[in-house]
Amino acid sequence: MPEVSFSKSANLLLLSTSTLHGGEYLQYAREEIIDQLKGVSELLFIPFARPSGITHEAYTSRVAGFFEQIGIQVKGLHQYHQAEEAIRKAQAIFTGGGNTFLLLKTLQEMNLLSLIREQVNSGKTIYMGSSAGTNLAGQTINNTNDMPIVWPEDLNALGLVPFNFNPHYLDPVEGSTHMGETRETRIMEFHSFSTIPVVGLREGSFIQVKEGQMLLKGPLTARLFRKSQTPLELSPGLINLSLLNS
Amino acid sequence: MPEVSFSKSANLLLLSTSTLHGGEYLQYAREEIIDQLKGVSELLFIPFARPSGITHEAYTSRVAGFFEQIGIQVKGLHQYHQAEEAIRKAQAIFTGGGNTFLLLKTLQEMNLLSLIREQVNSGKTIYMGSSAGTNLAGQTINNTNDMPIVWPEDLNALGLVPFNFNPHYLDPVEGSTHMGETRETRIMEFHSFSTIPVVGLREGSFIQVKEGQMLLKGPLTARLFRKSQTPLELSPGLINLSLLNS
């Protein structure tokens, strides 16, 4: 795995989750979303992860409900006959959460991944994701928590950042009686096969990329896993990029 | 999906988990293991799922520790130069838990899946699995809880039973603040894409196939999910096979 980097032109907002317990859709990140999408009047929404199997239409209108409050119109990518043109013209793309395998497979079948990558890396299109949409911004989706209900042709994702995500990151539960493996154990197993760093992003946390800088936002630290190294807690604020080398 | 069945010659013992909280490895199913392996003096162990990344050697010796107590010698499949011959000669195979993707990918690369299927379906070899090894006995591994740390060429499994497993099945936690999806939601999403029934097997439960009959063992019920149908609780004891049609 060669050293990977990220485009200094990219504008990214990558949320661990769309909704905090007891909160409303995207509300907890409202100020940062307004800030990141300054000047954007229309957002292209990618509904393909279909959380709980809801339709593209229902998902898009849920998302539109939030963005209308902040003066942004939403169109779903499924509404376009010319998906490539819609992406080329998009000021901003938001990829919602749901099943990461289904999301990736759908974009593979539509052959849209490299176009989205180019648009975002060139700075033409802002990229925002939550949960599965944040997984998609990583190098691969090897660290998703989702069930593989469908089978993408490979696990390569957009690679907008030089690491993978584990969204909804959960710390090991002390005294748990459940015998399944912890997230930490699973991510360490991944590092038997890969050198890609993994960021465990707790609910309420998100990564912002703007003006060539990468920040951890939200009240919590994030857990950084690297091959053959002790995991590290990243503090909110500017991320030291030298920590992210594979 | 055509109607699928299972071989009336097969002898299967499929455990949701290897270890109950506070218990020792395989102890909770000791009596049924002794019963199912009657007459077996040597067991072929498949250690490829490598829980927590342990070596094949360490995993095999952990497993041997249990089986020695009941008078059965254990050899790991990794010890053989001629893996196919080892499988052809095996009285019984036990596939241990760990990462289901890694297990399946390793067996695909070694080209052993159809041979194991033939041996078990013909009644020549008893098959025992726990967790990932139980997933492997289903039609596909689409309902694993594991992280896709590696990528098999497809998700087709041994298909020894006419359904898939979700081992370590967890009921939705009332009042949970975690915003990830429940197992039930995930399995229902799977049924947007597949007609394969899924059995949610709780820790402490296992499926036994013997003399053409299929039984649910252990103190708990198991949850049966079928496309477009309300989930059903299966009681311990004989399973009504007509419920399992896709």
GROMACS .gro file of C-alpha atoms in nm:
model
  492
    1MET     CA    1   0.000   0.000   0.000
    2PRO     CA    2   0.167   0.326  -0.109
    3GLU     CA    3   0.136   0.633   0.110
    4VAL     CA    4  -0.200   0.790   0.040
    5SER     CA    5  -0.304   1.148   0.077
    6PHE     CA    6  -0.609   1.362   0.022
    7SER     CA    7  -0.686   1.645  -0.216
    8LYS     CA    8  -0.621   1.989  -0.071
    9SER     CA    9  -0.908   2.115  -0.287
   10ALA     CA   10  -1.165   1.881  -0.135
   11ASN     CA   11  -1.449   1.998   0.088
   12LEU     CA   12  -1.578   1.718   0.303
   13LEU     CA   13  -1.812   1.675   0.596
   14LEU     CA   14  -1.819   1.315   0.716
   15LEU     CA   15  -2.061   1.230   0.996
   16SER     CA   16  -2.055   0.915   1.206
   17THR     CA   17  -2.433   0.913   1.226
   18SER     CA   18  -2.727   1.113   1.095
   19THR     CA   19  -2.920   1.130   1.419
   20LEU     CA   20  -2.827   1.140   1.783
   21HIS     CA   21  -3.048   0.958   2.031
   22GLY     CA   22  -3.342   1.181   2.117
   23GLY     CA   23  -3.247   1.431   1.846
   24GLU     CA   24  -3.383   1.506   1.500
   25TYR     CA   25  -3.230   1.415   1.165
   26LEU     CA   26  -2.892   1.593   1.119
   27GLN     CA   27  -2.978   1.857   1.381
   28TYR     CA   28  -2.671   1.796   1.595
   29ALA     CA   29  -2.444   1.903   1.310
   30ARG     CA   30  -2.669   2.183   1.181
   31GLU     CA   31  -2.423   2.470   1.231
   32GLU     CA   32  -2.135   2.289   1.063
   33ILE     CA   33  -2.356   2.180   0.773
   34ILE     CA   34  -2.466   2.542   0.717
   35ASP     CA   35  -2.105   2.650   0.733
   36GLN     CA   36  -1.977   2.378   0.497
   37LEU     CA   37  -2.255   2.434   0.242
   38LYS     CA   38  -2.229   2.814   0.233
   39GLY     CA   39  -2.335   2.935  -0.114
   40VAL     CA   40  -2.500   2.604  -0.206
   41SER     CA   41  -2.862   2.635  -0.319
   42GLU     CA   42  -2.918   2.279  -0.442
   43LEU     CA   43  -2.791   1.950  -0.305
   44LEU     CA   44  -2.771   1.618  -0.488
   45PHE     CA   45  -2.874   1.338  -0.253
   46ILE     CA   46  -2.760   0.977  -0.299
   47PRO     CA   47  -3.030   0.759  -0.136
   48PHE     CA   48  -2.896   0.419  -0.242
   49ALA     CA   49  -2.804   0.291   0.106
   50ARG     CA   50  -3.179   0.271   0.184
   51PRO     CA   51  -3.181   0.247   0.567
   52SER     CA   52  -3.436  -0.011   0.685
   53GLY     CA   53  -3.514  -0.070   0.317
   54ILE     CA   54  -3.709   0.257   0.265
   55THR     CA   55  -3.763   0.374  -0.093
   56HIS     CA   56  -3.538   0.626  -0.264
   57GLU     CA   57  -3.832   0.867  -0.277
   58ALA     CA   58  -3.916   0.842   0.093
   59TYR     CA   59  -3.551   0.877   0.190
   60THR     CA   60  -3.500   1.180  -0.031
   61SER     CA   61  -3.802   1.357   0.111
   62ARG     CA   62  -3.688   1.292   0.468
   63VAL     CA   63  -3.354   1.449   0.384
   64ALA     CA   64  -3.518   1.738   0.197
   65GLY     CA   65  -3.713   1.818   0.514
   66PHE     CA   66  -3.391   1.903   0.694
   67PHE     CA   67  -3.223   2.094   0.413
   68GLU     CA   68  -3.528   2.307   0.334
   69GLN     CA   69  -3.499   2.451   0.684
   70ILE     CA   70  -3.156   2.584   0.592
   71GLY     CA   71  -3.260   2.708   0.250
   72ILE     CA   72  -3.121   2.426   0.036
   73GLN     CA   73  -3.322   2.235  -0.223
   74VAL     CA   74  -3.265   1.859  -0.246
   75LYS     CA   75  -3.286   1.633  -0.552
   76GLY     CA   76  -3.234   1.258  -0.536
   77LEU     CA   77  -2.986   1.102  -0.778
   78HIS     CA   78  -3.250   0.839  -0.861
   79GLN     CA   79  -3.464   1.117  -1.017
   80TYR     CA   80  -3.218   1.178  -1.301
   81HIS     CA   81  -3.205   0.988  -1.629
   82GLN     CA   82  -2.852   1.122  -1.676
   83ALA     CA   83  -2.689   1.046  -1.344
   84GLU     CA   84  -2.344   1.146  -1.470
   85GLU     CA   85  -2.461   1.487  -1.577
   86ALA     CA   86  -2.634   1.538  -1.242
   87ILE     CA   87  -2.307   1.464  -1.064
   88ARG     CA   88  -2.103   1.689  -1.294
   89LYS     CA   89  -2.338   1.979  -1.224
   90ALA     CA   90  -2.377   1.922  -0.849
   91GLN     CA   91  -2.258   2.196  -0.615
   92ALA     CA   92  -2.276   1.947  -0.332
   93ILE     CA   93  -2.347   1.578  -0.286
   94PHE     CA   94  -2.484   1.420   0.029
   95THR     CA   95  -2.471   1.042   0.065
   96GLY     CA   96  -2.705   0.919   0.337
   97GLY     CA   97  -2.663   0.624   0.569
   98GLY     CA   98  -2.808   0.274   0.546
   99ASN     CA   99  -2.642  -0.038   0.412
  100THR     CA  100  -2.288   0.031   0.290
  101PHE     CA  101  -2.272  -0.281   0.071
  102LEU     CA  102  -2.592  -0.185  -0.109
  103LEU     CA  103  -2.471   0.173  -0.152
  104LEU     CA  104  -2.138   0.068  -0.300
  105LYS     CA  105  -2.287  -0.200  -0.524
  106THR     CA  106  -2.543   0.043  -0.668
  107LEU     CA  107  -2.277   0.305  -0.745
  108GLN     CA  108  -2.054   0.036  -0.900
  109GLU     CA  109  -2.338  -0.082  -1.124
  110MET     CA  110  -2.405   0.277  -1.233
  111ASN     CA  111  -2.031   0.325  -1.285
  112LEU     CA  112  -2.030   0.654  -1.090
  113LEU     CA  113  -1.751   0.614  -0.835
  114SER     CA  114  -1.463   0.763  -1.032
  115LEU     CA  115  -1.672   1.055  -1.149
  116ILE     CA  116  -1.775   1.145  -0.794
  117ARG     CA  117  -1.413   1.107  -0.681
  118GLU     CA  118  -1.290   1.344  -0.956
  119GLN     CA  119  -1.557   1.605  -0.891
  120VAL     CA  120  -1.490   1.612  -0.519
  121ASN     CA  121  -1.112   1.597  -0.539
  122SER     CA  122  -1.104   1.882  -0.792
  123GLY     CA  123  -1.301   2.099  -0.551
  124LYS     CA  124  -1.599   2.135  -0.788
  125THR     CA  125  -1.838   1.946  -0.562
  126ILE     CA  126  -1.866   1.944  -0.184
  127TYR     CA  127  -1.908   1.593  -0.039
  128MET     CA  128  -2.108   1.524   0.272
  129GLY     CA  129  -2.180   1.180   0.408
  130SER     CA  130  -2.327   1.017   0.712
  131SER     CA  131  -2.269   0.661   0.834
  132ALA     CA  132  -2.261   0.450   0.511
  133GLY     CA  133  -2.200   0.772   0.318
  134THR     CA  134  -1.898   0.835   0.541
  135ASN     CA  135  -1.774   0.477   0.492
  136LEU     CA  136  -1.790   0.549   0.119
  137ALA     CA  137  -1.547   0.841   0.160
  138GLY     CA  138  -1.278   0.608   0.298
  139GLN     CA  139  -1.032   0.396   0.100
  140THR     CA  140  -1.243   0.080   0.124
  141ILE     CA  141  -1.555  -0.032   0.309
  142ASN     CA  142  -1.371  -0.316   0.488
  143ASN     CA  143  -1.460  -0.162   0.824
  144THR     CA  144  -1.834  -0.119   0.790
  145ASN     CA  145  -2.057  -0.257   1.063
  146ASP     CA  146  -2.327  -0.349   0.814
  147MET     CA  147  -2.458  -0.688   0.714
  148PRO     CA  148  -2.345  -0.797   0.363
  149ILE     CA  149  -2.702  -0.827   0.231
  150VAL     CA  150  -2.570  -0.779  -0.125
  151TRP     CA  151  -2.232  -0.841  -0.285
  152PRO     CA  152  -2.037  -0.552  -0.448
  153GLU     CA  153  -1.769  -0.652  -0.702
  154ASP     CA  154  -1.497  -0.523  -0.469
  155LEU     CA  155  -1.478  -0.307  -0.157
  156ASN     CA  156  -1.293  -0.006  -0.298
  157ALA     CA  157  -1.462   0.318  -0.203
  158LEU     CA  158  -1.414   0.683  -0.303
  159GLY     CA  159  -1.083   0.721  -0.121
  160LEU     CA  160  -1.140   1.090  -0.044
  161VAL     CA  161  -0.943   1.054   0.279
  162PRO     CA  162  -0.632   0.844   0.345
  163PHE     CA  163  -0.800   0.601   0.586
  164ASN     CA  164  -1.111   0.392   0.643
  165PHE     CA  165  -1.399   0.467   0.875
  166ASN     CA  166  -1.569   0.264   1.138
  167PRO     CA  167  -1.877   0.480   1.202
  168HIS     CA  168  -2.095   0.446   1.513
  169TYR     CA  169  -1.774   0.338   1.685
  170LEU     CA  170  -1.845   0.162   2.014
  171ASP     CA  171  -1.596   0.110   2.291
  172PRO     CA  172  -1.571  -0.238   2.442
  173VAL     CA  173  -1.849  -0.276   2.699
  174GLU     CA  174  -1.703  -0.367   3.036
  175GLY     CA  175  -1.874  -0.670   3.183
  176SER     CA  176  -2.069  -0.749   2.865
  177THR     CA  177  -2.207  -1.104   2.858
  178HIS     CA  178  -2.228  -1.107   2.478
  179MET     CA  179  -1.956  -1.324   2.328
  180GLY     CA  180  -1.928  -1.149   1.987
  181GLU     CA  181  -1.602  -0.969   1.910
  182THR     CA  182  -1.550  -0.602   1.993
  183ARG     CA  183  -1.497  -0.340   1.726
  184GLU     CA  184  -1.140  -0.297   1.841
  185THR     CA  185  -1.066  -0.668   1.796
  186ARG     CA  186  -1.224  -0.668   1.450
  187ILE     CA  187  -1.027  -0.367   1.334
  188MET     CA  188  -0.705  -0.521   1.464
  189GLU     CA  189  -0.783  -0.837   1.267
  190PHE     CA  190  -0.825  -0.619   0.956
  191HIS     CA  191  -0.470  -0.499   1.011
  192SER     CA  192  -0.343  -0.854   0.960
  193PHE     CA  193  -0.441  -0.800   0.596
  194SER     CA  194  -0.413  -0.427   0.534
  195THR     CA  195  -0.207  -0.121   0.626
  196ILE     CA  196  -0.494   0.125   0.578
  197PRO     CA  197  -0.550   0.322   0.901
  198VAL     CA  198  -0.902   0.308   1.047
  199VAL     CA  199  -1.074   0.589   1.232
  200GLY     CA  200  -1.337   0.476   1.482
  201LEU     CA  201  -1.581   0.769   1.477
  202ARG     CA  202  -1.815   0.778   1.775
  203GLU     CA  203  -2.174   0.897   1.741
  204GLY     CA  204  -2.179   1.277   1.752
  205SER     CA  205  -1.834   1.304   1.593
  206PHE     CA  206  -1.750   1.404   1.239
  207ILE     CA  207  -1.454   1.482   1.017
  208GLN     CA  208  -1.437   1.810   0.832
  209VAL     CA  209  -1.197   1.879   0.543
  210LYS     CA  210  -1.173   2.239   0.431
  211GLU     CA  211  -0.895   2.459   0.296
  212GLY     CA  212  -0.652   2.170   0.302
  213GLN     CA  213  -0.701   2.102   0.671
  214MET     CA  214  -0.866   1.808   0.840
  215LEU     CA  215  -1.053   1.853   1.166
  216LEU     CA  216  -1.229   1.625   1.410
  217LYS     CA  217  -1.553   1.793   1.519
  218GLY     CA  218  -1.797   1.715   1.795
  219PRO     CA  219  -1.742   1.670   2.168
  220LEU     CA  220  -1.569   1.330   2.163
  221THR     CA  221  -1.228   1.194   2.073
  222ALA     CA  222  -1.197   0.948   1.784
  223ARG     CA  223  -0.997   0.626   1.798
  224LEU     CA  224  -0.722   0.580   1.540
  225PHE     CA  225  -0.609   0.226   1.458
  226ARG     CA  226  -0.289   0.166   1.263
  227LYS     CA  227  -0.121  -0.161   1.173
  228SER     CA  228   0.120  -0.281   1.443
  229GLN     CA  229   0.068   0.027   1.659
  230THR     CA  230  -0.120   0.092   1.981
  231PRO     CA  231  -0.454   0.262   1.907
  232LEU     CA  232  -0.454   0.636   1.965
  233GLU     CA  233  -0.724   0.882   2.073
  234LEU     CA  234  -0.749   1.184   1.842
  235SER     CA  235  -0.868   1.498   2.018
  236PRO     CA  236  -1.129   1.727   1.863
  237GLY     CA  237  -0.968   1.996   1.648
  238LEU     CA  238  -0.696   1.989   1.386
  239ILE     CA  239  -0.576   1.638   1.298
  240ASN     CA  240  -0.203   1.584   1.267
  241LEU     CA  241  -0.187   1.434   0.919
  242SER     CA  242   0.142   1.259   0.977
  243LEU     CA  243  -0.048   1.020   1.205
  244LEU     CA  244  -0.250   0.899   0.908
  245ASN     CA  245   0.025   0.749   0.696
  246SER     CA  246  -0.035   0.384   0.620
  247MET     CA  247  -3.451  -1.931  -0.582
  248PRO     CA  248  -3.568  -2.292  -0.623
  249GLU     CA  249  -3.692  -2.480  -0.321
  250VAL     CA  250  -3.390  -2.611  -0.134
  251SER     CA  251  -3.365  -2.904   0.095
  252PHE     CA  252  -3.104  -3.083   0.300
  253SER     CA  253  -2.951  -3.425   0.275
  254LYS     CA  254  -3.122  -3.686   0.489
  255SER     CA  255  -2.782  -3.853   0.527
  256ALA     CA  256  -2.618  -3.548   0.683
  257ASN     CA  257  -2.507  -3.533   1.045
  258LEU     CA  258  -2.478  -3.174   1.160
  259LEU     CA  259  -2.428  -2.990   1.487
  260LEU     CA  260  -2.441  -2.614   1.435
  261LEU     CA  261  -2.373  -2.396   1.737
  262SER     CA  262  -2.448  -2.027   1.763
  263THR     CA  263  -2.141  -1.969   1.977
  264SER     CA  264  -1.849  -2.169   2.112
  265THR     CA  265  -1.856  -2.031   2.462
  266LEU     CA  266  -2.127  -1.904   2.692
  267HIS     CA  267  -2.049  -1.611   2.917
  268GLY     CA  268  -1.871  -1.743   3.225
  269GLY     CA  269  -1.840  -2.091   3.074
  270GLU     CA  270  -1.557  -2.283   2.917
  271TYR     CA  271  -1.497  -2.354   2.550
  272LEU     CA  272  -1.780  -2.576   2.411
  273GLN     CA  273  -1.876  -2.699   2.758
  274TYR     CA  274  -2.239  -2.593   2.734
  275ALA     CA  275  -2.295  -2.835   2.444
  276ARG     CA  276  -2.073  -3.112   2.578
  277GLU     CA  277  -2.340  -3.381   2.603
  278GLU     CA  278  -2.473  -3.320   2.252
  279ILE     CA  279  -2.122  -3.313   2.109
  280ILE     CA  280  -2.043  -3.650   2.269
  281ASP     CA  281  -2.369  -3.785   2.135
  282GLN     CA  282  -2.322  -3.649   1.782
  283LEU     CA  283  -1.960  -3.769   1.760
  284LYS     CA  284  -2.023  -4.120   1.890
  285GLY     CA  285  -1.768  -4.355   1.733
  286VAL     CA  286  -1.540  -4.074   1.617
  287SER     CA  287  -1.179  -4.104   1.733
  288GLU     CA  288  -1.025  -3.824   1.528
  289LEU     CA  289  -1.163  -3.486   1.432
  290LEU     CA  290  -1.044  -3.261   1.151
  291PHE     CA  291  -1.047  -2.900   1.269
  292ILE     CA  292  -1.076  -2.604   1.029
  293PRO     CA  293  -0.908  -2.310   1.205
  294PHE     CA  294  -0.925  -2.059   0.918
  295ALA     CA  295  -1.169  -1.814   1.079
  296ARG     CA  296  -0.890  -1.719   1.325
  297PRO     CA  297  -1.085  -1.542   1.605
  298SER     CA  298  -0.900  -1.229   1.721
  299GLY     CA  299  -0.636  -1.315   1.463
  300ILE     CA  300  -0.482  -1.610   1.656
  301THR     CA  301  -0.266  -1.854   1.465
  302HIS     CA  302  -0.395  -2.179   1.320
  303GLU     CA  303  -0.169  -2.367   1.563
  304ALA     CA  304  -0.291  -2.184   1.874
  305TYR     CA  305  -0.653  -2.221   1.769
  306THR     CA  306  -0.616  -2.592   1.699
  307SER     CA  307  -0.457  -2.658   2.035
  308ARG     CA  308  -0.733  -2.468   2.216
  309VAL     CA  309  -0.990  -2.686   2.042
  310ALA     CA  310  -0.788  -3.003   2.104
  311GLY     CA  311  -0.800  -2.923   2.476
  312PHE     CA  312  -1.175  -2.968   2.478
  313PHE     CA  313  -1.192  -3.274   2.255
  314GLU     CA  314  -0.919  -3.462   2.441
  315GLN     CA  315  -1.144  -3.457   2.747
  316ILE     CA  316  -1.401  -3.655   2.552
  317GLY     CA  317  -1.149  -3.893   2.400
  318ILE     CA  318  -1.121  -3.740   2.052
  319GLN     CA  319  -0.792  -3.648   1.885
  320VAL     CA  320  -0.784  -3.323   1.688
  321LYS     CA  321  -0.580  -3.238   1.379
  322GLY     CA  322  -0.585  -2.898   1.212
  323LEU     CA  323  -0.650  -2.883   0.837
  324HIS     CA  324  -0.352  -2.646   0.806
  325GLN     CA  325  -0.122  -2.935   0.914
  326TYR     CA  326  -0.191  -3.135   0.596
  327HIS     CA  327  -0.008  -3.096   0.267
  328GLN     CA  328  -0.295  -3.281   0.101
  329ALA     CA  329  -0.599  -3.096   0.233
  330GLU     CA  330  -0.837  -3.279  -0.001
  331GLU     CA  331  -0.722  -3.617   0.118
  332ALA     CA  332  -0.757  -3.508   0.480
  333ILE     CA  333  -1.117  -3.408   0.414
  334ARG     CA  334  -1.194  -3.730   0.225
  335LYS     CA  335  -1.068  -3.935   0.516
  336ALA     CA  336  -1.225  -3.728   0.794
  337GLN     CA  337  -1.480  -3.897   1.019
  338ALA     CA  338  -1.585  -3.556   1.143
  339ILE     CA  339  -1.504  -3.195   1.065
  340PHE     CA  340  -1.535  -2.908   1.310
  341THR     CA  341  -1.517  -2.552   1.176
  342GLY     CA  342  -1.448  -2.302   1.452
  343GLY     CA  343  -1.571  -1.944   1.486
  344GLY     CA  344  -1.394  -1.620   1.405
  345ASN     CA  345  -1.425  -1.410   1.092
  346THR     CA  346  -1.669  -1.565   0.843
  347PHE     CA  347  -1.530  -1.373   0.543
  348LEU     CA  348  -1.178  -1.493   0.614
  349LEU     CA  349  -1.300  -1.850   0.664
  350LEU     CA  350  -1.492  -1.855   0.336
  351LYS     CA  351  -1.217  -1.684   0.136
  352THR     CA  352  -0.956  -1.931   0.261
  353LEU     CA  353  -1.170  -2.232   0.169
  354GLN     CA  354  -1.245  -2.078  -0.173
  355GLU     CA  355  -0.876  -2.027  -0.240
  356MET     CA  356  -0.805  -2.386  -0.140
  357ASN     CA  357  -1.097  -2.498  -0.356
  358LEU     CA  358  -1.241  -2.718  -0.079
  359LEU     CA  359  -1.604  -2.612  -0.048
  360SER     CA  360  -1.763  -2.861  -0.286
  361LEU     CA  361  -1.559  -3.149  -0.147
  362ILE     CA  362  -1.669  -3.073   0.211
  363ARG     CA  363  -2.029  -3.039   0.090
  364GLU     CA  364  -2.017  -3.378  -0.086
  365GLN     CA  365  -1.856  -3.556   0.208
  366VAL     CA  366  -2.109  -3.421   0.455
  367ASN     CA  367  -2.417  -3.462   0.236
  368SER     CA  368  -2.325  -3.822   0.157
  369GLY     CA  369  -2.311  -3.897   0.529
  370LYS     CA  370  -1.941  -3.991   0.519
  371THR     CA  371  -1.834  -3.700   0.738
  372ILE     CA  372  -2.007  -3.542   1.038
  373TYR     CA  373  -2.004  -3.161   1.026
  374MET     CA  374  -1.990  -2.949   1.336
  375GLY     CA  375  -1.960  -2.571   1.337
  376SER     CA  376  -1.975  -2.285   1.577
  377SER     CA  377  -2.045  -1.920   1.495
  378ALA     CA  378  -1.857  -1.859   1.164
  379GLY     CA  379  -1.847  -2.237   1.115
  380THR     CA  380  -2.225  -2.240   1.150
  381ASN     CA  381  -2.262  -1.950   0.905
  382LEU     CA  382  -2.062  -2.165   0.664
  383ALA     CA  383  -2.324  -2.441   0.684
  384GLY     CA  384  -2.595  -2.205   0.553
  385GLN     CA  385  -2.674  -2.124   0.190
  386THR     CA  386  -2.470  -1.802   0.190
  387ILE     CA  387  -2.290  -1.588   0.447
  388ASN     CA  388  -2.504  -1.281   0.372
  389ASN     CA  389  -2.623  -1.275   0.733
  390THR     CA  390  -2.295  -1.282   0.919
  391ASN     CA  391  -2.233  -1.018   1.187
  392ASP     CA  392  -1.865  -1.004   1.102
  393MET     CA  393  -1.660  -0.722   0.959
  394PRO     CA  394  -1.559  -0.778   0.593
  395ILE     CA  395  -1.187  -0.759   0.667
  396VAL     CA  396  -1.120  -0.962   0.351
  397TRP     CA  397  -1.327  -1.012   0.038
  398PRO     CA  398  -1.424  -1.363  -0.079
  399GLU     CA  399  -1.504  -1.409  -0.449
  400ASP     CA  400  -1.871  -1.464  -0.364
  401LEU     CA  401  -2.079  -1.536  -0.052
  402ASN     CA  402  -2.196  -1.888  -0.134
  403ALA     CA  403  -2.144  -2.124   0.156
  404LEU     CA  404  -2.176  -2.500   0.203
  405GLY     CA  405  -2.555  -2.501   0.181
  406LEU     CA  406  -2.590  -2.798   0.418
  407VAL     CA  407  -2.922  -2.659   0.544
  408PRO     CA  408  -3.193  -2.480   0.344
  409PHE     CA  409  -3.148  -2.142   0.515
  410ASN     CA  410  -2.890  -1.892   0.636
  411PHE     CA  411  -2.777  -1.831   0.991
  412ASN     CA  412  -2.746  -1.522   1.197
  413PRO     CA  413  -2.547  -1.654   1.495
  414HIS     CA  414  -2.520  -1.470   1.828
  415TYR     CA  415  -2.869  -1.343   1.747
  416LEU     CA  416  -2.957  -1.042   1.959
  417ASP     CA  417  -3.307  -0.913   2.018
  418PRO     CA  418  -3.363  -0.540   1.976
  419VAL     CA  419  -3.262  -0.368   2.301
  420GLU     CA  420  -3.549  -0.168   2.439
  421GLY     CA  421  -3.445   0.188   2.517
  422SER     CA  422  -3.105   0.155   2.347
  423THR     CA  423  -2.944   0.491   2.270
  424HIS     CA  424  -2.728   0.343   1.996
  425MET     CA  425  -2.851   0.445   1.652
  426GLY     CA  426  -2.718   0.147   1.453
  427GLU     CA  427  -2.973  -0.087   1.297
  428THR     CA  428  -3.104  -0.393   1.480
  429ARG     CA  429  -3.041  -0.746   1.358
  430GLU     CA  430  -3.409  -0.780   1.276
  431THR     CA  431  -3.402  -0.470   1.054
  432ARG     CA  432  -3.089  -0.591   0.876
  433ILE     CA  433  -3.231  -0.935   0.808
  434MET     CA  434  -3.551  -0.782   0.675
  435GLU     CA  435  -3.346  -0.564   0.439
  436PHE     CA  436  -3.174  -0.882   0.316
  437HIS     CA  437  -3.517  -1.012   0.220
  438SER     CA  438  -3.555  -0.727  -0.028
  439PHE     CA  439  -3.288  -0.910  -0.228
  440SER     CA  440  -3.326  -1.276  -0.139
  441THR     CA  441  -3.582  -1.540  -0.054
  442ILE     CA  442  -3.344  -1.749   0.159
  443PRO     CA  443  -3.490  -1.792   0.510
  444VAL     CA  444  -3.267  -1.677   0.797
  445VAL     CA  445  -3.252  -1.838   1.141
  446GLY     CA  446  -3.146  -1.603   1.420
  447LEU     CA  447  -2.974  -1.840   1.660
  448ARG     CA  448  -2.932  -1.700   2.012
  449GLU     CA  449  -2.626  -1.779   2.222
  450GLY     CA  450  -2.674  -2.118   2.385
  451SER     CA  451  -2.885  -2.250   2.097
  452PHE     CA  452  -2.783  -2.494   1.828
  453ILE     CA  453  -2.927  -2.689   1.538
  454GLN     CA  454  -2.883  -3.063   1.521
  455VAL     CA  455  -2.943  -3.270   1.208
  456LYS     CA  456  -2.950  -3.645   1.255
  457GLU     CA  457  -3.138  -3.933   1.098
  458GLY     CA  458  -3.313  -3.698   0.858
  459GLN     CA  459  -3.455  -3.481   1.134
  460MET     CA  460  -3.369  -3.127   1.228
  461LEU     CA  461  -3.388  -3.014   1.589
  462LEU     CA  462  -3.340  -2.688   1.773
  463LYS     CA  463  -3.143  -2.757   2.091
  464GLY     CA  464  -3.071  -2.545   2.394
  465PRO     CA  465  -3.307  -2.362   2.629
  466LEU     CA  466  -3.410  -2.075   2.398
  467THR     CA  467  -3.634  -2.029   2.097
  468ALA     CA  468  -3.480  -1.926   1.764
  469ARG     CA  469  -3.616  -1.653   1.540
  470LEU     CA  470  -3.710  -1.749   1.184
  471PHE     CA  471  -3.720  -1.474   0.921
  472ARG     CA  472  -3.880  -1.536   0.583
  473LYS     CA  473  -3.936  -1.295   0.296
  474SER     CA  474  -4.266  -1.107   0.325
  475GLN     CA  475  -4.370  -1.292   0.638
  476THR     CA  476  -4.388  -1.202   1.004
  477PRO     CA  477  -4.089  -1.345   1.192
  478LEU     CA  478  -4.164  -1.659   1.386
  479GLU     CA  479  -4.022  -1.807   1.708
  480LEU     CA  480  -3.917  -2.172   1.669
  481SER     CA  481  -3.945  -2.372   1.990
  482PRO     CA  482  -3.672  -2.610   2.103
  483GLY     CA  483  -3.727  -2.958   1.965
  484LEU     CA  484  -3.820  -3.090   1.623
  485ILE     CA  485  -3.834  -2.823   1.352
  486ASN     CA  486  -4.125  -2.833   1.113
  487LEU     CA  487  -3.939  -2.839   0.781
  488SER     CA  488  -4.229  -2.695   0.584
  489LEU     CA  489  -4.158  -2.364   0.757
  490LEU     CA  490  -3.817  -2.349   0.590
  491ASN     CA  491  -3.921  -2.333   0.226
  492SER     CA  492  -3.788  -2.022   0.054
   0.00000   0.00000   0.00000
